[in-house]
Coordinates of C-alpha atoms in Angstrom, one line a residue:
M1 CA 3.6 20.8 -9.8
E2 CA 1.3 21.1 -6.7
T3 CA 0.7 18.2 -4.4
S4 CA -1.1 17.0 -1.8
V5 CA -1.5 13.6 0.5
S6 CA -4.7 12.4 2.0
R7 CA -5.3 9.5 3.9
Q8 CA -8.5 6.9 2.6
S9 CA -9.6 3.7 3.7
G10 CA -11.0 0.4 1.8
P11 CA -8.0 -0.5 1.5
D12 CA -6.0 1.9 3.7
R13 CA -3.3 4.1 2.5
F14 CA -2.1 7.4 1.9
V15 CA -2.5 8.7 -1.4
V16 CA -0.5 11.8 -3.0
E17 CA -2.2 13.6 -6.0
A18 CA 0.2 16.0 -8.3
D19 CA -2.2 18.4 -9.8
G20 CA -5.3 16.4 -9.0
T21 CA -4.2 13.3 -10.4
A22 CA -3.4 10.1 -8.0
A23 CA -0.1 9.5 -8.6
G24 CA 0.8 7.1 -5.7
F25 CA 0.2 5.9 -2.5
A26 CA 1.7 4.2 0.9
Q27 CA -0.3 1.4 2.2
F28 CA -0.5 0.0 5.1
H29 CA -2.0 -2.3 8.1
D30 CA -2.9 -1.1 11.4
H31 CA -2.4 -4.4 13.7
D32 CA -2.0 -3.9 17.7
G33 CA -0.9 -0.8 18.0
H34 CA 1.3 -0.7 15.2
R35 CA 1.0 0.4 11.6
I36 CA 2.2 -1.9 9.0
F37 CA 3.3 -0.1 6.0
F38 CA 4.0 -3.1 2.9
H39 CA 3.8 -1.6 -0.1
T40 CA 4.4 1.5 -1.8
V41 CA 4.4 2.6 -4.8
V42 CA 4.6 6.0 -7.3
S43 CA 2.9 5.9 -11.6
A44 CA 6.1 5.9 -13.5
E45 CA 4.7 9.4 -15.2
F46 CA 5.5 10.6 -12.1
S47 CA 8.3 8.9 -10.8
G48 CA 11.5 11.2 -10.4
H49 CA 9.1 14.4 -8.5
G50 CA 10.3 13.2 -4.6
L51 CA 6.5 11.6 -4.7
A52 CA 7.4 8.4 -2.5
N53 CA 9.3 10.6 -0.4
L54 CA 6.5 13.1 0.5
V55 CA 3.9 10.4 0.6
I56 CA 6.4 8.4 3.2
E57 CA 6.7 11.5 5.2
H58 CA 3.3 12.4 5.4
A59 CA 2.5 8.8 6.2
L60 CA 5.2 8.5 9.2
T61 CA 4.1 11.8 10.9
A62 CA 0.7 10.9 11.0
T63 CA 1.4 7.4 12.3
R64 CA 3.5 8.9 15.3
D65 CA 0.9 11.6 16.1
E66 CA -2.0 9.3 16.6
G67 CA 0.7 7.4 19.0
L68 CA 1.1 4.6 16.7
R69 CA 4.5 2.5 16.0
I70 CA 5.8 2.3 13.0
V71 CA 7.0 -1.4 11.0
A72 CA 8.6 -0.8 7.7
V73 CA 7.9 -4.1 5.5
C74 CA 7.6 -2.2 2.7
P75 CA 11.5 -2.0 1.4
L76 CA 11.1 2.1 0.1
V77 CA 9.6 3.0 3.6
K78 CA 12.6 0.7 5.1
Q79 CA 15.1 2.7 3.7
Y80 CA 13.5 5.8 3.9
V81 CA 13.4 5.2 7.8
E82 CA 17.3 3.7 7.9
R83 CA 18.1 7.6 5.8
H84 CA 15.7 9.5 8.4
A85 CA 17.5 7.5 11.5
D86 CA 17.4 10.4 13.6
E87 CA 14.3 11.7 13.3
W88 CA 12.5 8.0 12.9
G89 CA 14.8 5.1 14.9
A90 CA 12.9 5.6 17.9
S91 CA 9.3 5.5 16.5
V92 CA 10.3 1.9 14.4
D93 CA 10.0 -1.4 15.4
R94 CA 11.0 -4.7 13.3
A95 CA 8.3 -6.9 12.0
T96 CA 6.8 -10.3 13.8
P97 CA 5.8 -13.0 12.0
A98 CA 1.9 -12.4 13.7
M99 CA 2.3 -9.0 12.2
L100 CA 3.5 -10.4 8.8
Q101 CA 0.4 -12.9 8.8
A102 CA -2.0 -10.2 9.6
L103 CA -1.1 -7.9 6.1
P104 CA -4.1 -7.9 3.5
P105 CA -2.7 -8.4 0.2
K106 CA -1.7 -5.7 -1.7
L107 CA -4.3 -3.9 -4.2

């Protein structure tokens, strides 16, 4: 399976494609120097291929490269950073009430 990850806006998300088909995404919102990841999904037909991990890893790397702090509200992203705490722990902050209020609806 050939995969790729790209960043899209409107809504802001990192999209993973498998064999040219959008298979899932990690949706985020930038707020006050933080990138808040609040919704990640992979289509059922593509589950079990590691695509959620792929899109999350790409999204976190891009976030760190842009100099933003990571906030993991989405359970999948939270689980990923916890499992890879040696790599991501120093880049992650907890969500504040202001961050949570700033989130757009899931799309």
